[in-house]
Coordinates of C-alpha atoms in Angstrom, one line a residue:
M502 CA -31.7 -77.8 -47.2
S503 CA -33.9 -80.7 -48.1
L504 CA -32.5 -84.1 -49.0
D505 CA -33.3 -83.4 -52.7
A506 CA -31.4 -80.2 -52.6
W507 CA -28.4 -81.9 -51.0
L508 CA -28.5 -84.6 -53.7
S509 CA -28.7 -82.1 -56.6
L510 CA -25.8 -80.1 -55.2
S511 CA -23.7 -83.2 -54.7
V512 CA -24.3 -84.4 -58.2
V513 CA -23.6 -81.1 -59.7
L514 CA -20.4 -80.6 -57.6
A515 CA -19.3 -84.1 -58.7
A516 CA -20.0 -83.3 -62.4
F517 CA -17.6 -80.3 -62.5
P518 CA -14.3 -82.1 -61.7
L519 CA -15.4 -85.0 -63.9
M520 CA -15.9 -82.7 -66.9
A521 CA -12.6 -80.9 -66.1
F522 CA -10.2 -83.6 -65.5
S523 CA -11.6 -86.9 -66.8
R524 CA -11.5 -88.1 -70.5
L525 CA -15.3 -88.4 -70.5
G526 CA -16.9 -85.9 -72.7
P527 CA -19.1 -83.2 -71.0
D528 CA -22.2 -84.6 -72.7
I529 CA -21.6 -88.0 -71.2
V530 CA -20.9 -86.6 -67.7
L531 CA -23.9 -84.4 -67.7
L532 CA -26.3 -87.0 -69.2
G533 CA -25.0 -89.4 -66.5
A534 CA -25.8 -86.7 -63.8
V535 CA -29.3 -86.2 -65.2
I536 CA -29.9 -90.1 -65.2
V537 CA -28.7 -90.2 -61.5
L538 CA -31.0 -87.3 -60.4
L539 CA -34.0 -88.9 -62.4
T540 CA -33.3 -92.4 -60.8
L541 CA -33.2 -90.8 -57.3
G542 CA -36.5 -89.0 -57.9
V543 CA -35.1 -85.5 -57.6
I544 CA -36.5 -84.5 -61.0
E545 CA -39.4 -85.7 -63.1
P546 CA -39.0 -87.1 -66.6
S547 CA -40.4 -83.9 -68.1
Q548 CA -37.7 -81.9 -66.2
A549 CA -34.9 -84.3 -67.3
L550 CA -35.9 -84.1 -70.9
G551 CA -36.9 -80.3 -70.8
G552 CA -33.6 -79.3 -72.5
F553 CA -34.5 -81.3 -75.6
S554 CA -37.6 -79.1 -76.2
S555 CA -35.7 -75.8 -75.6
T556 CA -36.0 -73.1 -78.3
G557 CA -32.4 -72.2 -77.7
L558 CA -31.2 -75.7 -78.4
F559 CA -33.1 -75.9 -81.7
T560 CA -31.9 -72.5 -82.7
V561 CA -28.3 -73.6 -82.2
A562 CA -29.0 -76.8 -84.2
F563 CA -30.5 -74.9 -87.2
M564 CA -27.6 -72.3 -87.1
Y565 CA -25.2 -75.3 -87.4
V566 CA -26.9 -76.2 -90.7
L567 CA -26.6 -72.5 -91.9
V568 CA -22.9 -72.6 -91.0
A569 CA -22.5 -75.9 -92.9
S570 CA -24.0 -74.3 -96.0
I571 CA -21.4 -71.4 -95.9
R572 CA -18.6 -74.0 -95.5
E573 CA -19.8 -76.3 -98.2
T574 CA -20.0 -73.4 -100.7
G575 CA -16.6 -72.1 -99.7
G576 CA -18.1 -68.9 -98.4
I577 CA -15.3 -68.3 -95.8
D578 CA -12.6 -69.3 -98.3
L579 CA -13.7 -66.5 -100.6
I580 CA -13.4 -63.9 -97.8
I581 CA -9.9 -65.3 -96.8
R582 CA -8.7 -65.1 -100.4
Y583 CA -9.8 -61.4 -100.9
V584 CA -9.0 -60.1 -97.4
L585 CA -5.6 -61.6 -96.3
G586 CA -3.5 -60.3 -99.3
R587 CA 0.0 -59.0 -98.7
P588 CA 0.2 -56.6 -95.7
R589 CA 3.3 -54.4 -95.2
G590 CA 4.0 -55.5 -91.6
E591 CA 2.8 -57.5 -88.6
S592 CA 0.3 -55.0 -87.4
G593 CA -1.2 -54.8 -90.8
A594 CA -1.4 -58.6 -91.0
L595 CA -3.1 -58.8 -87.6
A596 CA -5.7 -56.1 -88.7
R597 CA -6.4 -58.0 -92.0
L598 CA -6.9 -61.3 -90.0
L599 CA -8.7 -60.2 -86.8
L600 CA -11.2 -57.8 -88.0
P601 CA -13.0 -60.1 -90.5
V602 CA -12.8 -63.0 -88.2
A603 CA -14.5 -61.0 -85.4
A604 CA -17.2 -59.7 -87.8
L605 CA -17.9 -63.2 -89.1
S606 CA -18.0 -64.7 -85.6
G607 CA -20.9 -62.4 -84.8
F608 CA -23.1 -64.4 -87.1
L609 CA -21.4 -67.8 -87.4
N610 CA -20.2 -70.5 -85.1
N611 CA -16.5 -69.8 -84.2
T612 CA -15.2 -73.3 -84.7
P613 CA -15.7 -73.7 -88.5
I614 CA -14.3 -70.2 -89.0
V615 CA -11.1 -70.9 -87.1
A616 CA -10.9 -74.3 -88.7
T617 CA -11.0 -72.8 -92.2
Y618 CA -8.6 -70.0 -91.3
I619 CA -5.9 -72.1 -89.6
P620 CA -4.4 -73.7 -92.9
A621 CA -4.7 -70.4 -94.7
V622 CA -2.9 -68.5 -91.9
L623 CA -0.2 -71.1 -91.7
S624 CA 0.7 -70.9 -95.4
W625 CA 0.1 -67.0 -95.3
S626 CA 2.6 -66.7 -92.3
R627 CA 5.2 -68.6 -94.3
R628 CA 4.7 -66.4 -97.3
L629 CA 5.0 -63.3 -95.2
R630 CA 7.9 -64.7 -93.1
L631 CA 6.0 -64.1 -89.9
P632 CA 6.0 -66.6 -87.1
A633 CA 2.7 -68.4 -86.9
Q634 CA 2.5 -68.0 -83.1
R635 CA 2.0 -64.3 -83.6
L636 CA -1.2 -65.0 -85.6
L637 CA -3.0 -68.1 -84.4
M638 CA -3.7 -67.3 -80.7
P639 CA -5.0 -63.8 -81.7
L640 CA -7.2 -65.7 -84.4
S641 CA -8.9 -67.7 -81.7
F642 CA -9.3 -64.9 -79.3
A643 CA -10.8 -62.6 -82.1
S644 CA -13.4 -65.3 -82.9
I645 CA -14.4 -65.5 -79.2
L646 CA -14.6 -61.6 -79.0
G647 CA -16.7 -61.5 -82.2
G648 CA -19.2 -63.9 -80.6
T649 CA -20.1 -61.4 -78.0
I650 CA -21.5 -58.9 -80.6
T651 CA -24.9 -60.6 -81.3
L652 CA -27.2 -63.3 -79.8
F653 CA -26.3 -65.4 -82.9
G654 CA -22.6 -65.1 -82.0
T655 CA -22.3 -68.2 -79.7
S656 CA -24.5 -71.0 -78.8
T657 CA -24.2 -69.9 -75.2
N658 CA -25.9 -66.5 -76.0
L659 CA -28.8 -68.3 -77.7
V660 CA -29.2 -70.8 -74.9
V661 CA -29.2 -68.3 -72.1
H662 CA -31.7 -66.2 -74.1
G663 CA -33.9 -69.3 -74.4
L664 CA -33.7 -69.8 -70.6
L665 CA -34.7 -66.2 -70.1
L666 CA -37.7 -66.5 -72.4
E667 CA -39.0 -69.5 -70.5
R668 CA -38.8 -67.6 -67.2
H669 CA -39.6 -64.0 -68.4
P670 CA -41.1 -64.0 -72.0
E671 CA -41.6 -60.2 -71.6
L672 CA -37.8 -59.7 -71.3
A673 CA -37.0 -61.0 -74.9
M674 CA -33.9 -59.5 -76.4
G675 CA -33.3 -58.4 -79.9
L676 CA -30.5 -59.8 -82.0
F677 CA -28.2 -56.8 -81.6
D678 CA -29.1 -55.8 -78.0
I679 CA -25.9 -57.1 -76.5
A680 CA -23.9 -55.2 -79.2
W681 CA -24.1 -52.2 -76.9
V682 CA -21.6 -54.0 -74.7
G683 CA -20.2 -56.5 -77.2
V684 CA -18.8 -54.0 -79.6
P685 CA -16.8 -52.0 -77.0
V686 CA -15.5 -55.3 -75.6
A687 CA -14.5 -56.4 -79.0
V688 CA -12.9 -53.1 -80.0
V689 CA -10.8 -53.0 -76.8
G690 CA -9.9 -56.7 -77.1
L691 CA -8.9 -56.5 -80.8
L692 CA -6.7 -53.3 -80.1
Y693 CA -5.0 -55.2 -77.3
L694 CA -4.4 -58.3 -79.5
M695 CA -3.0 -56.0 -82.3
L696 CA -0.8 -53.6 -80.3
L697 CA 0.3 -55.5 -77.1
G698 CA -0.6 -59.2 -77.7
P699 CA 2.4 -59.9 -80.1
R700 CA 4.9 -58.6 -77.6
L701 CA 3.6 -61.1 -75.0
L702 CA 4.0 -64.1 -77.4
P703 CA 7.4 -65.8 -77.6
V704 CA 8.9 -66.9 -81.0
R705 CA 9.2 -70.7 -81.0
R706 CA 9.2 -73.3 -83.6
D707 CA 5.8 -74.0 -85.1
V708 CA 4.5 -77.2 -86.5
G709 CA 5.6 -76.2 -90.0
T710 CA 9.3 -76.1 -89.0
A711 CA 9.0 -79.2 -87.0
F712 CA 7.9 -81.2 -90.0
E713 CA 10.0 -79.5 -92.6
N714 CA 12.9 -82.0 -92.8
P715 CA 11.6 -85.5 -93.6
R716 CA 15.0 -87.1 -93.0
E717 CA 14.6 -86.2 -89.3
Y718 CA 11.7 -88.6 -88.9
T719 CA 12.0 -91.2 -91.7
I720 CA 14.5 -93.8 -92.9
E721 CA 14.8 -95.0 -96.4
M722 CA 16.0 -98.4 -97.6
E723 CA 16.1 -100.2 -100.9
V724 CA 15.2 -103.8 -101.7
D725 CA 18.3 -105.5 -103.2
P726 CA 17.4 -106.9 -106.7
A727 CA 19.6 -109.9 -106.1
G728 CA 18.5 -110.4 -102.4
P729 CA 16.1 -112.8 -100.7
L730 CA 13.3 -110.4 -100.2
V731 CA 12.3 -110.1 -103.8
N732 CA 8.7 -111.4 -104.4
R733 CA 8.1 -111.9 -100.6
T734 CA 5.2 -110.1 -98.9
V735 CA 5.9 -107.4 -96.3
E736 CA 4.7 -109.9 -93.6
E737 CA 7.0 -112.7 -94.9
A738 CA 10.0 -110.3 -95.1
G739 CA 9.6 -109.5 -91.4
L740 CA 8.8 -105.8 -92.0
R741 CA 5.4 -105.8 -90.3
H742 CA 6.4 -105.9 -86.6
L743 CA 9.6 -104.0 -86.3
R744 CA 10.2 -102.7 -82.8
E745 CA 10.9 -99.0 -83.4
L746 CA 9.8 -98.6 -87.0
F747 CA 6.9 -99.2 -89.4
L748 CA 6.8 -99.3 -93.1
V749 CA 4.9 -96.3 -94.4
E750 CA 5.2 -96.5 -98.2
I751 CA 7.0 -98.1 -101.1
E752 CA 8.2 -96.0 -104.1
R753 CA 8.3 -98.2 -107.3
D754 CA 8.9 -97.2 -110.8
G755 CA 7.9 -93.6 -110.3
N756 CA 4.7 -94.4 -108.4
V757 CA 4.0 -94.8 -104.8
V758 CA 2.2 -97.5 -102.7
S759 CA 0.9 -95.6 -99.7
V760 CA -0.3 -97.1 -96.4
V761 CA 1.3 -100.4 -97.2
G762 CA -0.7 -103.6 -96.3
P763 CA 0.9 -106.8 -95.0
G764 CA 0.2 -108.7 -98.2
E765 CA 2.1 -106.2 -100.5
R766 CA 4.8 -108.1 -102.5
L767 CA 8.3 -106.5 -102.6
K768 CA 10.2 -106.1 -105.9
G769 CA 13.8 -105.5 -106.6
G770 CA 14.7 -101.8 -106.5
D771 CA 11.7 -100.9 -104.3
R772 CA 12.4 -97.8 -102.2
L773 CA 11.0 -98.4 -98.8
V774 CA 10.1 -95.4 -96.4
F775 CA 10.0 -96.2 -92.7
A776 CA 8.9 -93.9 -89.9
G777 CA 10.4 -94.1 -86.5
T778 CA 13.6 -93.6 -84.6
S779 CA 17.1 -93.3 -85.9
D780 CA 18.1 -96.3 -83.7
G781 CA 15.7 -98.4 -85.9
A782 CA 18.1 -98.0 -88.8
V783 CA 20.4 -100.4 -87.1
E784 CA 17.7 -103.0 -87.0
L785 CA 16.9 -102.4 -90.7
Q786 CA 20.5 -102.9 -91.7
Q787 CA 20.6 -106.3 -90.1
I788 CA 17.8 -107.6 -92.4
R789 CA 19.3 -109.4 -95.4
G790 CA 18.1 -108.1 -98.8
L791 CA 17.8 -104.4 -97.7
M792 CA 20.4 -101.8 -98.4
P793 CA 20.6 -98.0 -97.7
S794 CA 18.8 -95.9 -100.3
R795 CA 21.2 -94.4 -102.9
H796 CA 18.9 -91.5 -103.9
G797 CA 19.8 -88.0 -102.7
E798 CA 16.2 -86.7 -102.4
S799 CA 13.9 -87.9 -99.8
S800 CA 10.8 -89.8 -101.2
L801 CA 8.5 -87.6 -99.1
E802 CA 9.7 -84.5 -100.9
K803 CA 8.2 -85.8 -104.1
D804 CA 4.6 -85.3 -105.2
F805 CA 2.6 -88.4 -106.0
K806 CA -1.1 -88.4 -107.0
E807 CA -1.6 -91.6 -105.0
R808 CA -0.4 -89.9 -101.7
R809 CA -1.4 -87.1 -99.5
L810 CA 0.7 -85.7 -96.6
V811 CA -1.8 -84.2 -94.1
E812 CA -1.3 -82.4 -90.8
A813 CA -4.0 -83.0 -88.3
V814 CA -4.7 -81.7 -84.7
V815 CA -5.9 -84.3 -82.2
S816 CA -9.2 -83.1 -80.6
D817 CA -10.2 -83.7 -77.0
Q818 CA -12.9 -86.0 -78.4
C819 CA -10.5 -88.3 -80.1
Q820 CA -10.9 -91.9 -79.1
F821 CA -7.1 -92.3 -79.2
V822 CA -6.4 -89.7 -76.5
G823 CA -4.3 -91.5 -73.8
Q824 CA -3.7 -94.5 -76.0
R825 CA -0.3 -95.5 -77.6
I826 CA -0.5 -95.2 -81.4
R827 CA 0.5 -98.8 -82.0
D828 CA -2.1 -100.2 -79.4
G829 CA -4.9 -98.1 -80.8
H830 CA -4.6 -99.5 -84.4
F831 CA -4.6 -96.0 -85.8
R832 CA -3.6 -97.1 -89.2
T833 CA -6.2 -99.8 -89.4
L834 CA -9.1 -97.5 -88.3
Y835 CA -8.2 -94.5 -90.4
G836 CA -6.3 -95.8 -93.3
A837 CA -3.5 -93.4 -92.6
A838 CA 0.0 -93.7 -91.2
V839 CA 1.5 -91.5 -88.6
L840 CA 4.9 -90.2 -89.7
A841 CA 5.6 -87.8 -86.9
V842 CA 4.0 -86.2 -83.8
C843 CA 4.5 -82.6 -82.7
R844 CA 3.7 -81.4 -79.2
G845 CA 4.3 -77.8 -77.9
G846 CA 6.1 -76.9 -81.1
E847 CA 8.6 -79.8 -80.7
R848 CA 8.6 -83.1 -82.5
V849 CA 8.1 -86.0 -80.1
A850 CA 11.3 -88.1 -80.3
G851 CA 11.6 -91.8 -79.5
N852 CA 9.6 -94.9 -80.5
L853 CA 6.6 -93.6 -82.5
G854 CA 4.4 -96.6 -81.7
Q855 CA 4.8 -95.9 -77.9
V856 CA 3.7 -92.3 -78.1
R857 CA 0.5 -91.6 -76.2
L858 CA -1.7 -89.1 -77.9
Q859 CA -2.8 -86.0 -76.1
P860 CA -5.3 -83.3 -77.1
A861 CA -3.7 -80.6 -79.4
D862 CA -0.9 -83.0 -80.6
V863 CA -0.2 -82.4 -84.3
L864 CA 0.2 -85.5 -86.4
L865 CA 1.9 -85.7 -89.8
L866 CA -0.1 -88.4 -91.6
E867 CA 0.4 -90.1 -94.9
A868 CA -2.9 -91.2 -96.5
R869 CA -4.6 -91.8 -99.8
P870 CA -6.6 -89.0 -101.4
P871 CA -10.1 -90.3 -100.3
F872 CA -8.9 -89.9 -96.6
I873 CA -9.2 -86.1 -97.0
E874 CA -12.9 -86.1 -98.0
R875 CA -13.7 -88.8 -95.5
H876 CA -12.2 -87.0 -92.5
R877 CA -12.7 -83.4 -93.4
Q878 CA -15.2 -83.0 -90.6
S879 CA -14.0 -85.7 -88.3
R880 CA -14.7 -85.4 -84.6
D881 CA -11.3 -87.0 -83.8
F882 CA -9.0 -84.5 -85.4
L883 CA -9.0 -81.3 -87.4
L884 CA -7.2 -81.3 -90.8
I885 CA -5.0 -78.2 -90.9
S886 CA -2.9 -78.7 -94.0
Q887 CA -3.8 -77.0 -97.2
L888 CA -5.0 -80.4 -98.5
N889 CA -8.0 -79.8 -96.4
G890 CA -9.5 -78.0 -99.4
Q891 CA -9.2 -81.0 -101.8
A892 CA -13.0 -81.4 -102.0
R893 CA -14.0 -78.6 -104.3
P894 CA -16.7 -76.3 -102.7
I895 CA -19.6 -75.2 -104.8
H896 CA -18.4 -71.7 -105.1
E897 CA -21.1 -70.5 -107.4
K898 CA -23.6 -71.0 -104.6
A899 CA -21.6 -69.0 -102.0
P900 CA -23.5 -65.7 -102.6
L901 CA -26.8 -67.5 -102.2
A902 CA -25.6 -69.1 -98.9
W903 CA -24.5 -65.7 -97.6
G904 CA -27.8 -64.2 -98.8
I905 CA -29.8 -66.8 -96.8
L906 CA -27.8 -66.1 -93.7
L907 CA -28.3 -62.3 -94.1
G908 CA -32.0 -63.0 -94.7
V909 CA -32.2 -64.9 -91.4
V910 CA -30.4 -62.1 -89.5
A911 CA -32.8 -59.5 -91.1
L912 CA -36.0 -61.5 -90.2
A913 CA -34.8 -62.0 -86.5
S914 CA -33.5 -58.4 -86.2
F915 CA -36.7 -56.6 -87.3
G916 CA -38.9 -59.0 -85.3
V917 CA -40.6 -60.4 -88.3
M918 CA -40.3 -63.8 -86.7
S919 CA -38.6 -65.4 -83.7
M920 CA -34.9 -66.3 -83.9
M921 CA -35.7 -70.0 -83.9
N922 CA -38.2 -69.6 -86.7
A923 CA -35.8 -67.5 -88.8
A924 CA -33.0 -70.1 -88.3
M925 CA -35.4 -73.0 -89.1
L926 CA -36.5 -71.2 -92.4
G927 CA -32.9 -70.5 -93.3
A928 CA -31.8 -74.1 -92.7
A929 CA -34.6 -75.4 -94.9
L930 CA -33.8 -72.9 -97.7
A931 CA -30.1 -73.9 -97.5
L932 CA -31.1 -77.6 -98.1
I933 CA -33.7 -76.9 -100.7
T934 CA -31.4 -74.7 -102.8
G935 CA -28.5 -77.2 -102.7
C936 CA -26.2 -74.9 -100.7
C937 CA -25.9 -77.7 -98.2
S938 CA -26.6 -81.5 -98.7
V939 CA -28.5 -83.4 -96.1
G940 CA -25.3 -85.4 -95.4
A941 CA -23.3 -82.2 -94.8
A942 CA -26.0 -80.8 -92.6
K943 CA -25.9 -84.0 -90.4
R944 CA -22.1 -83.8 -90.2
G945 CA -22.3 -80.1 -89.3
L946 CA -24.4 -80.7 -86.2
D947 CA -22.1 -80.8 -83.2
T948 CA -24.0 -83.3 -81.3
Q949 CA -21.7 -83.1 -78.3
V950 CA -22.6 -79.4 -77.8
L951 CA -26.3 -80.1 -78.4
L952 CA -26.4 -83.0 -75.8
T953 CA -24.3 -80.9 -73.3
I954 CA -26.9 -78.1 -73.6
A955 CA -29.9 -80.4 -73.2
A956 CA -28.4 -82.2 -70.2
S957 CA -27.4 -79.0 -68.6
F958 CA -31.1 -78.0 -68.6
G959 CA -31.9 -81.1 -66.5
L960 CA -29.2 -80.1 -63.9
G961 CA -30.4 -76.6 -63.8
A962 CA -34.1 -77.8 -63.3
A963 CA -32.8 -80.0 -60.4
L964 CA -31.1 -77.1 -58.6
E965 CA -34.3 -75.0 -59.0
A966 CA -36.9 -77.6 -58.1
S967 CA -35.1 -79.0 -55.1
G968 CA -34.5 -75.5 -53.6
A969 CA -30.7 -75.8 -53.9
A970 CA -30.7 -72.7 -56.2
A971 CA -32.6 -70.6 -53.6
T972 CA -30.2 -71.7 -50.9
L973 CA -27.1 -70.9 -53.0
S974 CA -28.6 -67.6 -53.9
G975 CA -29.1 -66.9 -50.2
L976 CA -25.4 -67.6 -49.7
A977 CA -24.4 -65.4 -52.6
L978 CA -26.5 -62.5 -51.3
G979 CA -24.8 -62.9 -47.9
L980 CA -21.4 -62.7 -49.5
A981 CA -22.5 -59.7 -51.6
D982 CA -24.0 -58.1 -48.5
G983 CA -27.2 -57.3 -50.5
D984 CA -25.2 -55.1 -52.9
P985 CA -26.2 -55.7 -56.6
W986 CA -22.8 -54.5 -57.8
L987 CA -20.9 -57.1 -55.7
L988 CA -23.4 -59.8 -56.8
L989 CA -22.7 -58.8 -60.4
I990 CA -19.0 -58.9 -60.1
G991 CA -19.1 -62.3 -58.2
T992 CA -21.4 -63.7 -60.9
Y993 CA -18.9 -62.8 -63.6
L994 CA -15.9 -64.2 -61.7
L995 CA -17.8 -67.5 -60.9
V996 CA -19.0 -68.1 -64.5
A997 CA -15.6 -67.0 -66.0
L998 CA -13.8 -69.5 -63.8
L999 CA -16.2 -72.4 -64.5
T1000 CA -16.1 -71.8 -68.2
E1001 CA -12.3 -72.4 -68.1
L1002 CA -12.9 -75.8 -66.4
V1003 CA -15.9 -77.1 -68.2
T1004 CA -17.8 -76.1 -71.4
N1005 CA -19.1 -72.5 -71.6
N1006 CA -22.7 -73.9 -72.2
A1007 CA -22.6 -76.1 -69.1
A1008 CA -21.2 -73.2 -67.0
A1009 CA -23.9 -70.8 -68.1
V1010 CA -26.9 -73.2 -67.9
I1011 CA -26.1 -74.6 -64.4
T1012 CA -25.4 -71.2 -62.9
F1013 CA -28.4 -69.5 -64.5
P1014 CA -31.1 -70.6 -62.0
V1015 CA -28.8 -69.6 -59.1
V1016 CA -28.1 -66.2 -60.5
M1017 CA -31.7 -65.5 -61.4
A1018 CA -32.9 -66.6 -57.9
S1019 CA -30.3 -64.2 -56.4
A1020 CA -31.5 -61.3 -58.5
E1021 CA -35.2 -62.0 -57.7
S1022 CA -34.4 -62.3 -54.0
L1023 CA -32.7 -58.9 -54.2
G1024 CA -35.7 -57.4 -55.9
V1025 CA -33.6 -56.0 -58.8
N1026 CA -33.9 -56.2 -62.6
P1027 CA -32.5 -59.7 -63.6
M1028 CA -31.2 -58.5 -67.0
P1029 CA -27.8 -57.2 -65.9
F1030 CA -27.1 -60.7 -64.5
V1031 CA -28.4 -62.5 -67.6
V1032 CA -26.0 -60.5 -69.8
V1033 CA -23.1 -60.9 -67.4
V1034 CA -23.6 -64.7 -67.6
M1035 CA -23.4 -64.4 -71.5
F1036 CA -20.2 -62.4 -71.4
A1037 CA -18.4 -64.3 -68.6
A1038 CA -19.2 -67.7 -70.2
S1039 CA -17.7 -66.4 -73.5
A1040 CA -14.5 -65.1 -71.8
S1041 CA -12.5 -68.3 -72.3
F1042 CA -9.0 -67.0 -72.8
L1043 CA -7.1 -68.5 -69.9
T1044 CA -6.4 -72.1 -71.0
P1045 CA -6.2 -74.1 -74.2
I1046 CA -8.8 -76.5 -72.9
G1047 CA -11.4 -73.8 -72.0
Y1048 CA -12.7 -73.3 -75.5
Q1049 CA -12.4 -75.5 -78.7
T1050 CA -10.8 -72.8 -80.9
N1051 CA -8.0 -72.4 -78.3
L1052 CA -7.3 -76.1 -78.4
M1053 CA -7.3 -76.0 -82.2
V1054 CA -4.6 -73.3 -82.4
H1055 CA -2.6 -74.7 -79.4
G1056 CA -0.8 -77.5 -81.4
P1057 CA -0.2 -75.7 -84.8
G1058 CA 1.1 -72.6 -82.9
G1059 CA 3.5 -74.5 -80.7
Y1060 CA 2.0 -72.7 -77.7
R1061 CA 2.4 -73.7 -74.0
F1062 CA -0.1 -73.5 -71.2
S1063 CA 1.7 -70.4 -69.8
D1064 CA 1.3 -68.5 -73.1
F1065 CA -2.5 -68.6 -72.8
L1066 CA -2.3 -67.5 -69.1
R1067 CA 0.0 -64.6 -70.0
V1068 CA -1.9 -63.3 -73.1
G1069 CA -5.4 -64.5 -72.2
G1070 CA -5.2 -63.4 -68.5
L1071 CA -4.8 -59.7 -69.4
L1072 CA -7.5 -60.0 -72.1
N1073 CA -9.9 -61.5 -69.5
V1074 CA -9.3 -58.6 -67.1
L1075 CA -9.9 -56.1 -70.0
T1076 CA -13.1 -57.8 -71.0
A1077 CA -14.3 -57.6 -67.4
A1078 CA -13.2 -54.0 -67.0
V1079 CA -15.2 -52.9 -70.1
A1080 CA -18.3 -55.2 -69.6
L1081 CA -19.0 -54.8 -65.9
P1082 CA -19.4 -51.0 -65.9
L1083 CA -21.3 -50.9 -69.2
I1084 CA -23.9 -53.6 -68.5
P1085 CA -25.8 -51.8 -65.6
L1086 CA -25.8 -48.6 -67.7
I1087 CA -27.6 -50.4 -70.5
W1088 CA -29.8 -52.5 -68.3
P1089 CA -30.1 -50.7 -64.9
F1090 CA -30.6 -52.7 -61.7

């Protein structure tokens, strides 16, 4: 291999463990890798920036706007309301949940679908008296399976198809071409999730039961009307820097002061709610002017219009991951107080301020009403409580938003215009008709995914231009002994493994040039290998970190890593067992 090929290979191999095990986002790692290769002269500026002009990237971006229009008009909420209903048993509940989710995921991005369904499913499971664990992991997996039905189903499908068009324009695929394989894969996967999946899932406490008793994580005291704390500020009273507790709210004359500031003045009879450890109660009782609350009911069990209790899942993009809650100034940054943290279905005990946040942790937050609207689409966490719906969607425009999406699908399906053109027209109509505001469209763009895709193109170009892809394809052909079947199986296994460690888009785009070079060297039709890359990149069932929707349900469902391995491992095998024999039948070698 040439020096450029060695450099390309070294940078790519270094990027994978960095994406898998460091706290840096995949977009940062891949952009950094592209900058290194550009600086070393391995790729030209046009190659480094080639991803930013990809039709696949722009199609994904426009689809995000269409998804935002469905979300803003409450289009998914309407489906949830009419479809979930009251099933007779667990299998009926799973059918009502999984079939619509898989169908929706064929045309919409998975993440907003799952984000909208989670709070509905949590309350629905409580009403049906079904454990949430039996529903949430199947919800995520159904959305992934549904994404394999159409080219619109996942960003990975669109990006891989864009790469194919750049290399072989004559091999352009129709919107529903992969449905020949995607529908059987989805049917087998959904049957498995409905019939066998629930038996493999244990029944544990979920986030709802972990937070159900406020007395387990709060302590309430009253300000003595005749004591020395009356008319003193919180800071002056020494309540600002307690060791194992912090003051969350003050209940006063039937109203509540939430997210208390240091300058708030105390009054006689104020009821103070502290979050923290039970050991902290000893510290409170030593403060003159405070006495144990005489009320029987916990303040958190009351409804106040000035307060919202919100459950939120920490995302892997949260700036607080790895930091202690107290050190990160969570309260100052977000205007919300952390009341409790749940991890793996169990509430984290001990000093709350010393807890280091991890992805998939579920936080119980107390905040003011504007917090809901401000952080409904936060990159740092996902709001999962029913209060997520406080901002009223424009329901009267939901049919119009769905009509625009169906129009885009029709235009792309019948070849009236390209997928990018149809998506662009649909996004413009969504903005013009008011189904989606410009602000909502901007918030709906997942910039991390878009940057990851664009940077992956640069690494793929480096592997191809330097000759590293050709060398690797030679090794692959040697291992496959020139057999296209062995090469197809090897491609599936490699991409499926990489997609669990890094993002599915990065796994697909970086391996694409190697796979194409292998197919071309073998002198066979490259289409089976292109489709295998799509399916293998989507088969993210093994770990909670492999795919965003898995991470989203991990915390609320109280799952453990082993649960994903047990249920997702067999689903991965089933997906491969259905897809691998079918693909060469539809697209022969």
